[in-house]
PDB file of C-alpha atoms in Angstrom:
ATOM      1  CA  MET A  77      10.971  -1.982 -16.389  1.00 38.00           C
ATOM      2  CA  THR A  78       7.209  -2.196 -16.059  1.00 42.00           C
ATOM      3  CA  GLN A  79       4.850   0.391 -14.707  1.00 52.00           C
ATOM      4  CA  SER A  80       3.879  -0.464 -11.165  1.00 58.00           C
ATOM      5  CA  ASP A  81       4.064   1.505  -7.923  1.00 79.00           C
ATOM      6  CA  SER A  82       7.428   0.056  -6.892  1.00 89.00           C
ATOM      7  CA  ASP A  83       9.353  -3.125  -7.528  1.00 92.00           C
ATOM      8  CA  VAL A  84      12.675  -4.841  -6.896  1.00 93.00           C
ATOM      9  CA  PHE A  85      14.507  -6.804  -9.629  1.00 93.00           C
ATOM     10  CA  SER A  86      17.798  -7.286 -11.503  1.00 94.00           C
ATOM     11  CA  LEU A  87      18.845  -5.571 -14.702  1.00 94.00           C
ATOM     12  CA  PRO A  88      19.957  -7.823 -17.578  1.00 93.00           C
ATOM     13  CA  ALA A  89      23.497  -7.600 -18.924  1.00 92.00           C
ATOM     14  CA  GLU A  90      22.191  -6.738 -22.370  1.00 91.00           C
ATOM     15  CA  ALA A  91      21.744  -2.990 -22.687  1.00 89.00           C
ATOM     16  CA  ASP A  92      18.292  -1.593 -23.405  1.00 91.00           C
ATOM     17  CA  THR A  93      16.861   1.861 -24.095  1.00 90.00           C
ATOM     18  CA  HIS A  94      13.367   3.235 -23.533  1.00 87.00           C
ATOM     19  CA  ASP A  95      11.257   6.067 -22.168  1.00 85.00           C
ATOM     20  CA  HIS A  96       7.881   6.187 -20.469  1.00 86.00           C
ATOM     21  CA  ASP A  97       5.115   8.606 -19.643  1.00 87.00           C
ATOM     22  CA  TYR A  98       5.639   8.478 -15.869  1.00 90.00           C
ATOM     23  CA  HIS A  99       8.390   9.667 -13.552  1.00 91.00           C
ATOM     24  CA  GLN A 100      10.716   6.992 -12.199  1.00 93.00           C
ATOM     25  CA  LEU A 101      13.267   6.798  -9.429  1.00 94.00           C
ATOM     26  CA  VAL A 102      15.913   4.022  -9.446  1.00 96.00           C
ATOM     27  CA  VAL A 103      18.030   2.952  -6.454  1.00 96.00           C
ATOM     28  CA  VAL A 104      20.805   0.368  -6.725  1.00 96.00           C
ATOM     29  CA  LEU A 105      20.478  -2.023  -3.729  1.00 94.00           C
ATOM     30  CA  ASP A 106      23.280  -4.466  -4.664  1.00 92.00           C
ATOM     31  CA  GLY A 107      25.957  -4.657  -7.334  1.00 92.00           C
ATOM     32  CA  ASN A 108      26.732  -2.309 -10.204  1.00 93.00           C
ATOM     33  CA  THR A 109      24.725  -1.022 -13.171  1.00 96.00           C
ATOM     34  CA  ASP A 110      25.213   1.297 -16.116  1.00 95.00           C
ATOM     35  CA  PHE A 111      22.777   4.150 -16.813  1.00 95.00           C
ATOM     36  CA  ASP A 112      22.743   6.795 -19.493  1.00 94.00           C
ATOM     37  CA  VAL A 113      20.206   9.580 -19.228  1.00 90.00           C
ATOM     38  CA  GLN A 114      20.009  12.045 -22.121  1.00 81.00           C
ATOM     39  CA  GLY A 115      23.623  11.365 -23.093  1.00 83.00           C
ATOM     40  CA  LYS A 116      25.027  11.565 -19.549  1.00 88.00           C
ATOM     41  CA  GLY A 117      26.306   8.091 -18.674  1.00 91.00           C
ATOM     42  CA  LYS A 118      27.292   6.883 -15.227  1.00 93.00           C
ATOM     43  CA  GLN A 119      28.106   3.575 -13.552  1.00 94.00           C
ATOM     44  CA  LEU A 120      25.904   3.293 -10.493  1.00 95.00           C
ATOM     45  CA  HIS A 121      27.014   1.323  -7.420  1.00 93.00           C
ATOM     46  CA  THR A 122      25.232   0.182  -4.266  1.00 93.00           C
ATOM     47  CA  GLY A 123      23.459   3.095  -2.591  1.00 93.00           C
ATOM     48  CA  GLU A 124      23.421   5.251  -5.720  1.00 94.00           C
ATOM     49  CA  GLY A 125      20.498   6.028  -8.013  1.00 94.00           C
ATOM     50  CA  CYS A 126      19.003   8.277 -10.622  1.00 95.00           C
ATOM     51  CA  ILE A 127      15.933  10.440 -11.134  1.00 94.00           C
ATOM     52  CA  LEU A 128      14.214   9.871 -14.435  1.00 93.00           C
ATOM     53  CA  PRO A 129      11.547  12.467 -15.388  1.00 92.00           C
ATOM     54  CA  SER A 130       8.811  11.275 -17.753  1.00 89.00           C
ATOM     55  CA  GLU A 131       9.621  11.136 -21.485  1.00 83.00           C
ATOM     56  CA  ASN A 132      13.417  11.188 -20.758  1.00 88.00           C
ATOM     57  CA  SER A 133      14.986   8.438 -22.887  1.00 89.00           C
ATOM     58  CA  HIS A 134      17.471   6.399 -20.877  1.00 92.00           C
ATOM     59  CA  ALA A 135      19.694   3.349 -21.420  1.00 94.00           C
ATOM     60  CA  PHE A 136      20.539   0.796 -18.768  1.00 95.00           C
ATOM     61  CA  ALA A 137      22.341  -2.490 -18.187  1.00 95.00           C
ATOM     62  CA  GLY A 138      23.384  -4.670 -15.282  1.00 95.00           C
ATOM     63  CA  LEU A 139      27.055  -5.316 -14.619  1.00 93.00           C
ATOM     64  CA  GLY A 140      27.122  -8.834 -13.176  1.00 92.00           C
ATOM     65  CA  GLU A 141      24.852  -9.662 -10.266  1.00 90.00           C
ATOM     66  CA  ASN A 142      22.708  -6.680  -9.307  1.00 93.00           C
ATOM     67  CA  ARG A 143      19.472  -5.710  -7.590  1.00 94.00           C
ATOM     68  CA  ILE A 144      17.634  -2.422  -8.022  1.00 96.00           C
ATOM     69  CA  MET A 145      14.465  -0.859  -6.624  1.00 96.00           C
ATOM     70  CA  VAL A 146      12.300   1.303  -8.863  1.00 95.00           C
ATOM     71  CA  VAL A 147       9.595   3.685  -7.779  1.00 93.00           C
ATOM     72  CA  ASN A 148       7.133   5.020 -10.381  1.00 91.00           C
ATOM     73  CA  LEU A 149       5.138   8.225 -10.105  1.00 86.00           C
ATOM     74  CA  PRO A 150       2.283   8.077 -12.618  1.00 78.00           C
ATOM     75  CA  ILE A 151       0.932  11.204 -14.331  1.00 69.00           C
ATOM     76  CA  PRO A 152      -1.726  12.137 -13.316  1.00 62.00           C
ATOM     77  CA  PRO A 153      -1.394  10.895  -9.705  1.00 60.00           C
ATOM     78  CA  GLN A 154      -3.168   7.747  -8.540  1.00 62.00           C
ATOM     79  CA  LYS A 155      -5.956   7.901  -5.991  1.00 58.00           C
ATOM     80  CA  GLY A 156      -3.553   6.822  -3.244  1.00 62.00           C
ATOM     81  CA  ILE A 157      -1.923  10.252  -3.205  1.00 69.00           C
ATOM     82  CA  THR A 158      -3.552  13.687  -3.069  1.00 76.00           C
ATOM     83  CA  ASP A 159      -2.986  16.425  -5.647  1.00 78.00           C
ATOM     84  CA  GLU A 160      -1.105  18.479  -3.039  1.00 80.00           C
ATOM     85  CA  GLU A 161       1.165  15.524  -2.074  1.00 81.00           C
ATOM     86  CA  TYR A 162       1.747  14.818  -5.764  1.00 81.00           C
ATOM     87  CA  GLU A 163       2.718  18.420  -6.422  1.00 83.00           C
ATOM     88  CA  ILE A 164       5.336  18.331  -3.638  1.00 85.00           C
ATOM     89  CA  VAL A 165       6.880  14.981  -4.587  1.00 85.00           C
ATOM     90  CA  SER A 166       6.811  15.634  -8.349  1.00 86.00           C
ATOM     91  CA  ARG A 167       9.194  18.577  -7.900  1.00 87.00           C
ATOM     92  CA  LEU A 168      11.903  15.955  -7.341  1.00 89.00           C
ATOM     93  CA  PHE A 169      11.566  15.182 -11.073  1.00 91.00           C
ATOM     94  CA  ASP A 170      12.103  18.702 -12.419  1.00 88.00           C
ATOM     95  CA  GLN A 171      15.248  17.417 -14.126  1.00 88.00           C
ATOM     96  CA  ALA A 172      17.188  14.171 -14.532  1.00 91.00           C
ATOM     97  CA  ALA A 173      19.899  13.645 -11.914  1.00 91.00           C
ATOM     98  CA  TYR A 174      22.155  11.123 -10.255  1.00 93.00           C
ATOM     99  CA  PHE A 175      22.440  10.866  -6.486  1.00 93.00           C
ATOM    100  CA  GLN A 176      23.936   8.860  -3.639  1.00 92.00           C
ATOM    101  CA  LEU A 177      21.800   7.915  -0.612  1.00 93.00           C
ATOM    102  CA  ASN A 178      23.117   8.793   2.834  1.00 91.00           C
ATOM    103  CA  PRO A 179      23.563   5.774   5.185  1.00 91.00           C
ATOM    104  CA  ARG A 180      20.210   6.251   6.867  1.00 91.00           C
ATOM    105  CA  LEU A 181      18.369   6.179   3.549  1.00 94.00           C
ATOM    106  CA  GLN A 182      20.337   3.161   2.364  1.00 94.00           C
ATOM    107  CA  ILE A 183      19.012   1.341   5.440  1.00 94.00           C
ATOM    108  CA  LEU A 184      15.487   2.528   4.632  1.00 96.00           C
ATOM    109  CA  ALA A 185      15.709   1.433   0.985  1.00 95.00           C
ATOM    110  CA  SER A 186      17.058  -1.965   1.989  1.00 93.00           C
ATOM    111  CA  ALA A 187      14.252  -2.468   4.541  1.00 94.00           C
ATOM    112  CA  LEU A 188      11.523  -1.386   2.094  1.00 95.00           C
ATOM    113  CA  SER A 189      12.889  -3.588  -0.670  1.00 94.00           C
ATOM    114  CA  GLY A 190      12.770  -6.541   1.713  1.00 92.00           C
ATOM    115  CA  GLU A 191       9.096  -5.933   2.359  1.00 94.00           C
ATOM    116  CA  LEU A 192       8.389  -5.652  -1.355  1.00 94.00           C
ATOM    117  CA  GLN A 193      10.114  -8.977  -2.033  1.00 92.00           C
ATOM    118  CA  GLN A 194       8.284 -10.637   0.829  1.00 91.00           C
ATOM    119  CA  TYR A 195       4.874  -9.519  -0.431  1.00 93.00           C
ATOM    120  CA  PRO A 196       5.286  -8.907  -4.215  1.00 91.00           C
ATOM    121  CA  ASN A 197       1.533  -8.875  -4.975  1.00 91.00           C
ATOM    122  CA  ASP A 198       0.497  -6.345  -2.293  1.00 93.00           C
ATOM    123  CA  MET A 199      -0.219  -3.208  -4.334  1.00 89.00           C
ATOM    124  CA  ILE A 200      -1.056  -1.167  -1.214  1.00 89.00           C
ATOM    125  CA  LEU A 201       2.339  -1.984   0.270  1.00 92.00           C
ATOM    126  CA  ALA A 202       4.066  -1.252  -3.013  1.00 92.00           C
ATOM    127  CA  ARG A 203       2.461   2.193  -3.138  1.00 88.00           C
ATOM    128  CA  ALA A 204       3.255   2.920   0.500  1.00 91.00           C
ATOM    129  CA  CYS A 205       6.912   1.827   0.118  1.00 93.00           C
ATOM    130  CA  GLY A 206       7.317   3.893  -3.030  1.00 91.00           C
ATOM    131  CA  ASN A 207       5.794   7.065  -1.497  1.00 89.00           C
ATOM    132  CA  THR A 208       7.922   6.670   1.647  1.00 93.00           C
ATOM    133  CA  LEU A 209      11.184   6.380  -0.329  1.00 94.00           C
ATOM    134  CA  LEU A 210      10.291   9.207  -2.653  1.00 92.00           C
ATOM    135  CA  SER A 211       9.501  11.548   0.236  1.00 91.00           C
ATOM    136  CA  ALA A 212      12.618  10.615   2.167  1.00 93.00           C
ATOM    137  CA  ILE A 213      14.932  11.047  -0.846  1.00 93.00           C
ATOM    138  CA  ARG A 214      13.306  14.395  -1.614  1.00 91.00           C
ATOM    139  CA  HIS A 215      14.366  15.661   1.816  1.00 89.00           C
ATOM    140  CA  GLN A 216      17.952  14.482   1.316  1.00 89.00           C
ATOM    141  CA  ILE A 217      18.322  16.073  -2.093  1.00 84.00           C
ATOM    142  CA  ASN A 218      16.739  19.352  -0.939  1.00 80.00           C
ATOM    143  CA  ASN A 219      18.883  19.443   2.209  1.00 75.00           C
ATOM    144  CA  LYS A 220      21.789  21.775   1.555  1.00 51.00           C
ATOM    145  CA  ASP A 221      23.554  20.830   4.778  1.00 44.00           C
ATOM    146  CA  VAL A 222      24.473  17.301   3.749  1.00 44.00           C
ATOM    147  CA  ARG A 223      27.428  15.707   5.530  1.00 42.00           C
ATOM    148  CA  THR A 224      30.640  15.817   3.542  1.00 41.00           C
ATOM    149  CA  ARG A 225      31.508  12.633   1.668  1.00 44.00           C
ATOM    150  CA  GLY A 226      33.843  10.372   3.622  1.00 45.00           C
ATOM    151  CA  ASN A 227      33.672  12.538   6.745  1.00 50.00           C
ATOM    152  CA  HIS A 228      32.033  10.077   9.140  1.00 63.00           C
ATOM    153  CA  LEU A 229      32.099   6.400   9.999  1.00 81.00           C
ATOM    154  CA  ASP A 230      28.917   5.570  11.894  1.00 86.00           C
ATOM    155  CA  ILE A 231      29.301   2.046  13.243  1.00 90.00           C
ATOM    156  CA  ASP A 232      25.718   1.948  14.560  1.00 91.00           C
ATOM    157  CA  LYS A 233      24.222   2.694  11.170  1.00 90.00           C
ATOM    158  CA  LEU A 234      26.661   0.317   9.513  1.00 92.00           C
ATOM    159  CA  ASP A 235      25.477  -2.408  11.930  1.00 93.00           C
ATOM    160  CA  GLN A 236      21.882  -1.730  10.905  1.00 93.00           C
ATOM    161  CA  PHE A 237      22.801  -2.030   7.235  1.00 92.00           C
ATOM    162  CA  ILE A 238      24.719  -5.277   7.842  1.00 92.00           C
ATOM    163  CA  GLU A 239      21.850  -6.810   9.875  1.00 91.00           C
ATOM    164  CA  LEU A 240      19.367  -6.012   7.140  1.00 91.00           C
ATOM    165  CA  ASN A 241      21.563  -7.504   4.401  1.00 90.00           C
ATOM    166  CA  LEU A 242      23.335 -10.346   6.242  1.00 90.00           C
ATOM    167  CA  SER A 243      21.406 -13.052   4.370  1.00 88.00           C
ATOM    168  CA  ARG A 244      22.999 -11.772   1.157  1.00 83.00           C
ATOM    169  CA  ARG A 245      26.687 -11.781   0.303  1.00 79.00           C
ATOM    170  CA  VAL A 246      27.645  -8.348   1.641  1.00 86.00           C
ATOM    171  CA  HIS A 247      30.864  -7.212  -0.010  1.00 86.00           C
ATOM    172  CA  ILE A 248      33.409  -4.806   1.463  1.00 90.00           C
ATOM    173  CA  ASP A 249      32.970  -2.346  -1.365  1.00 88.00           C
ATOM    174  CA  GLN A 250      29.282  -2.144  -0.509  1.00 87.00           C
ATOM    175  CA  LEU A 251      30.131  -1.217   3.092  1.00 91.00           C
ATOM    176  CA  ALA A 252      32.675   1.324   1.837  1.00 89.00           C
ATOM    177  CA  ASN A 253      30.066   2.895  -0.459  1.00 85.00           C
ATOM    178  CA  PHE A 254      27.614   2.907   2.388  1.00 88.00           C
ATOM    179  CA  CYS A 255      30.073   5.070   4.398  1.00 87.00           C
ATOM    180  CA  PHE A 256      30.958   7.258   1.377  1.00 84.00           C
ATOM    181  CA  LEU A 257      34.575   6.031   1.481  1.00 86.00           C
ATOM    182  CA  SER A 258      36.980   4.310  -0.867  1.00 86.00           C
ATOM    183  CA  VAL A 259      37.689   0.677  -0.043  1.00 90.00           C
ATOM    184  CA  SER A 260      41.200   1.490   1.257  1.00 91.00           C
ATOM    185  CA  GLN A 261      39.946   4.425   3.359  1.00 90.00           C
ATOM    186  CA  PHE A 262      37.131   2.343   4.771  1.00 92.00           C
ATOM    187  CA  HIS A 263      39.415  -0.581   5.609  1.00 93.00           C
ATOM    188  CA  GLU A 264      41.888   1.709   7.447  1.00 92.00           C
ATOM    189  CA  ARG A 265      39.290   3.723   9.402  1.00 92.00           C
ATOM    190  CA  PHE A 266      37.246   0.648  10.232  1.00 94.00           C
ATOM    191  CA  LYS A 267      40.233  -1.217  11.672  1.00 93.00           C
ATOM    192  CA  ASP A 268      41.186   1.864  13.698  1.00 92.00           C
ATOM    193  CA  ARG A 269      37.699   2.047  15.159  1.00 92.00           C
ATOM    194  CA  THR A 270      36.992  -1.639  15.788  1.00 93.00           C
ATOM    195  CA  GLY A 271      40.362  -3.343  16.040  1.00 94.00           C
ATOM    196  CA  MET A 272      39.449  -5.834  13.306  1.00 94.00           C
ATOM    197  CA  THR A 273      39.166  -5.901   9.534  1.00 95.00           C
ATOM    198  CA  PRO A 274      35.771  -5.467   7.864  1.00 95.00           C
ATOM    199  CA  HIS A 275      35.905  -9.110   6.742  1.00 93.00           C
ATOM    200  CA  GLN A 276      36.550 -10.271  10.325  1.00 94.00           C
ATOM    201  CA  TYR A 277      33.702  -8.111  11.546  1.00 95.00           C
ATOM    202  CA  LEU A 278      31.280  -9.500   8.939  1.00 94.00           C
ATOM    203  CA  MET A 279      32.234 -13.070   9.883  1.00 93.00           C
ATOM    204  CA  ARG A 280      31.622 -12.318  13.541  1.00 94.00           C
ATOM    205  CA  LYS A 281      28.168 -10.916  12.737  1.00 94.00           C
ATOM    206  CA  ARG A 282      27.316 -13.981  10.617  1.00 94.00           C
ATOM    207  CA  LEU A 283      28.528 -16.285  13.384  1.00 95.00           C
ATOM    208  CA  GLU A 284      26.535 -14.493  16.064  1.00 95.00           C
ATOM    209  CA  ARG A 285      23.338 -14.722  14.036  1.00 95.00           C
ATOM    210  CA  ALA A 286      24.021 -18.338  13.197  1.00 96.00           C
ATOM    211  CA  GLN A 287      24.455 -19.211  16.853  1.00 96.00           C
ATOM    212  CA  SER A 288      21.165 -17.507  17.688  1.00 95.00           C
ATOM    213  CA  LEU A 289      19.254 -19.300  14.930  1.00 95.00           C
ATOM    214  CA  LEU A 290      20.751 -22.693  15.824  1.00 95.00           C
ATOM    215  CA  THR A 291      19.632 -22.329  19.450  1.00 95.00           C
ATOM    216  CA  GLU A 292      16.108 -21.583  18.125  1.00 94.00           C
ATOM    217  CA  GLY A 293      16.089 -24.925  16.294  1.00 93.00           C
ATOM    218  CA  VAL A 294      16.616 -23.735  12.687  1.00 94.00           C
ATOM    219  CA  THR A 295      18.381 -26.431  10.644  1.00 94.00           C
ATOM    220  CA  PRO A 296      22.073 -25.833   9.814  1.00 94.00           C
ATOM    221  CA  ILE A 297      21.414 -25.725   6.076  1.00 94.00           C
ATOM    222  CA  GLN A 298      18.763 -23.029   6.541  1.00 95.00           C
ATOM    223  CA  VAL A 299      20.995 -21.118   8.969  1.00 95.00           C
ATOM    224  CA  ALA A 300      23.834 -21.082   6.405  1.00 95.00           C
ATOM    225  CA  GLU A 301      21.501 -19.532   3.818  1.00 92.00           C
ATOM    226  CA  MET A 302      19.945 -17.027   6.256  1.00 93.00           C
ATOM    227  CA  CYS A 303      23.373 -15.866   7.442  1.00 94.00           C
ATOM    228  CA  GLY A 304      24.949 -15.368   4.028  1.00 91.00           C
ATOM    229  CA  PHE A 305      27.451 -18.236   4.117  1.00 92.00           C
ATOM    230  CA  SER A 306      28.293 -19.566   0.680  1.00 89.00           C
ATOM    231  CA  SER A 307      27.409 -23.114   1.828  1.00 92.00           C
ATOM    232  CA  GLN A 308      26.736 -25.210   4.882  1.00 93.00           C
ATOM    233  CA  SER A 309      30.296 -26.538   4.722  1.00 94.00           C
ATOM    234  CA  ALA A 310      31.634 -22.972   4.741  1.00 93.00           C
ATOM    235  CA  MET A 311      29.638 -22.245   7.904  1.00 95.00           C
ATOM    236  CA  THR A 312      30.894 -25.487   9.448  1.00 95.00           C
ATOM    237  CA  ASN A 313      34.496 -24.441   8.779  1.00 94.00           C
ATOM    238  CA  VAL A 314      33.979 -21.045  10.414  1.00 93.00           C
ATOM    239  CA  PHE A 315      32.298 -22.701  13.437  1.00 94.00           C
ATOM    240  CA  SER A 316      35.037 -25.272  13.834  1.00 93.00           C
ATOM    241  CA  GLN A 317      37.887 -22.764  13.483  1.00 93.00           C
ATOM    242  CA  THR A 318      36.295 -20.119  15.722  1.00 93.00           C
ATOM    243  CA  LEU A 319      34.350 -22.065  18.321  1.00 93.00           C
ATOM    244  CA  GLY A 320      35.952 -25.486  18.097  1.00 94.00           C
ATOM    245  CA  ILE A 321      32.590 -27.152  17.472  1.00 94.00           C
ATOM    246  CA  THR A 322      30.396 -27.957  14.453  1.00 94.00           C
ATOM    247  CA  PRO A 323      26.997 -26.227  13.954  1.00 95.00           C
ATOM    248  CA  LEU A 324      25.139 -29.495  14.511  1.00 93.00           C
ATOM    249  CA  LYS A 325      26.938 -30.233  17.765  1.00 94.00           C
ATOM    250  CA  TYR A 326      26.433 -26.626  18.847  1.00 94.00           C
ATOM    251  CA  GLN A 327      22.701 -26.972  18.241  1.00 93.00           C
ATOM    252  CA  LYS A 328      22.470 -30.227  20.156  1.00 92.00           C
ATOM    253  CA  GLN A 329      24.432 -28.712  23.068  1.00 91.00           C
ATOM    254  CA  PHE A 330      22.824 -25.276  23.320  1.00 89.00           C
ATOM    255  CA  GLY A 331      19.453 -25.626  21.497  1.00 84.00           C
ATOM    256  CA  ARG A 332      16.373 -24.699  23.486  1.00 76.00           C
ATOM    257  CA  GLY A 333      14.722 -27.999  22.766  1.00 60.00           C
ATOM    258  CA  ARG A 334      17.659 -30.145  23.904  1.00 53.00           C
TER     259      ARG A 334
END
């Protein structure tokens, strides 16, 4: 991990240990990781994270494919933040801790990480994204009236999360973690609410976006990638089975430039 305002990257499978002279916040965006902070180890999943005060030695490793967002808070504060603002935010780092983001903040973290990846060399954006996430997480952690784990299935927020992450391979366990539910609980409650399985729902979302992009003239191979299909042939199979038409024929028939 390098010192910058905020960044998005993957952790290697080989474990590493270090410390640094600045505070750091880590959020797991995709996949699973192992963290050990001062002898307290924990496997972190999508939507979970840890608070790392400066000088706290910590070990970390990626477990398969993963993607994390890190936010660094230098000591003393940079010019982009006032002393008063720094004092408020730095209280978040009074001690090391693990946390799980609520659904709203998972959506925020996903959106901010997308901007960072789109403009990786924009230091002003990196600082703004980092400060935004730090401030928002501070409110969640300080809020004593947090909704009980597994108590609510918010389809609207789930839709927002899916839309932001549809270009990636969204897994059912990620959606379950997003709703603070086990996979079996999520599957049962989701089917009760929507009348379809989470997998069927995801496929419908991918198909809807693919139809929209095809009508706009995006090539089928690009559409497959943008909608999270494993390949163009996989998308063609879904189209043929669901709509009775191939993506290319759909584009020729319904495209705006036909």
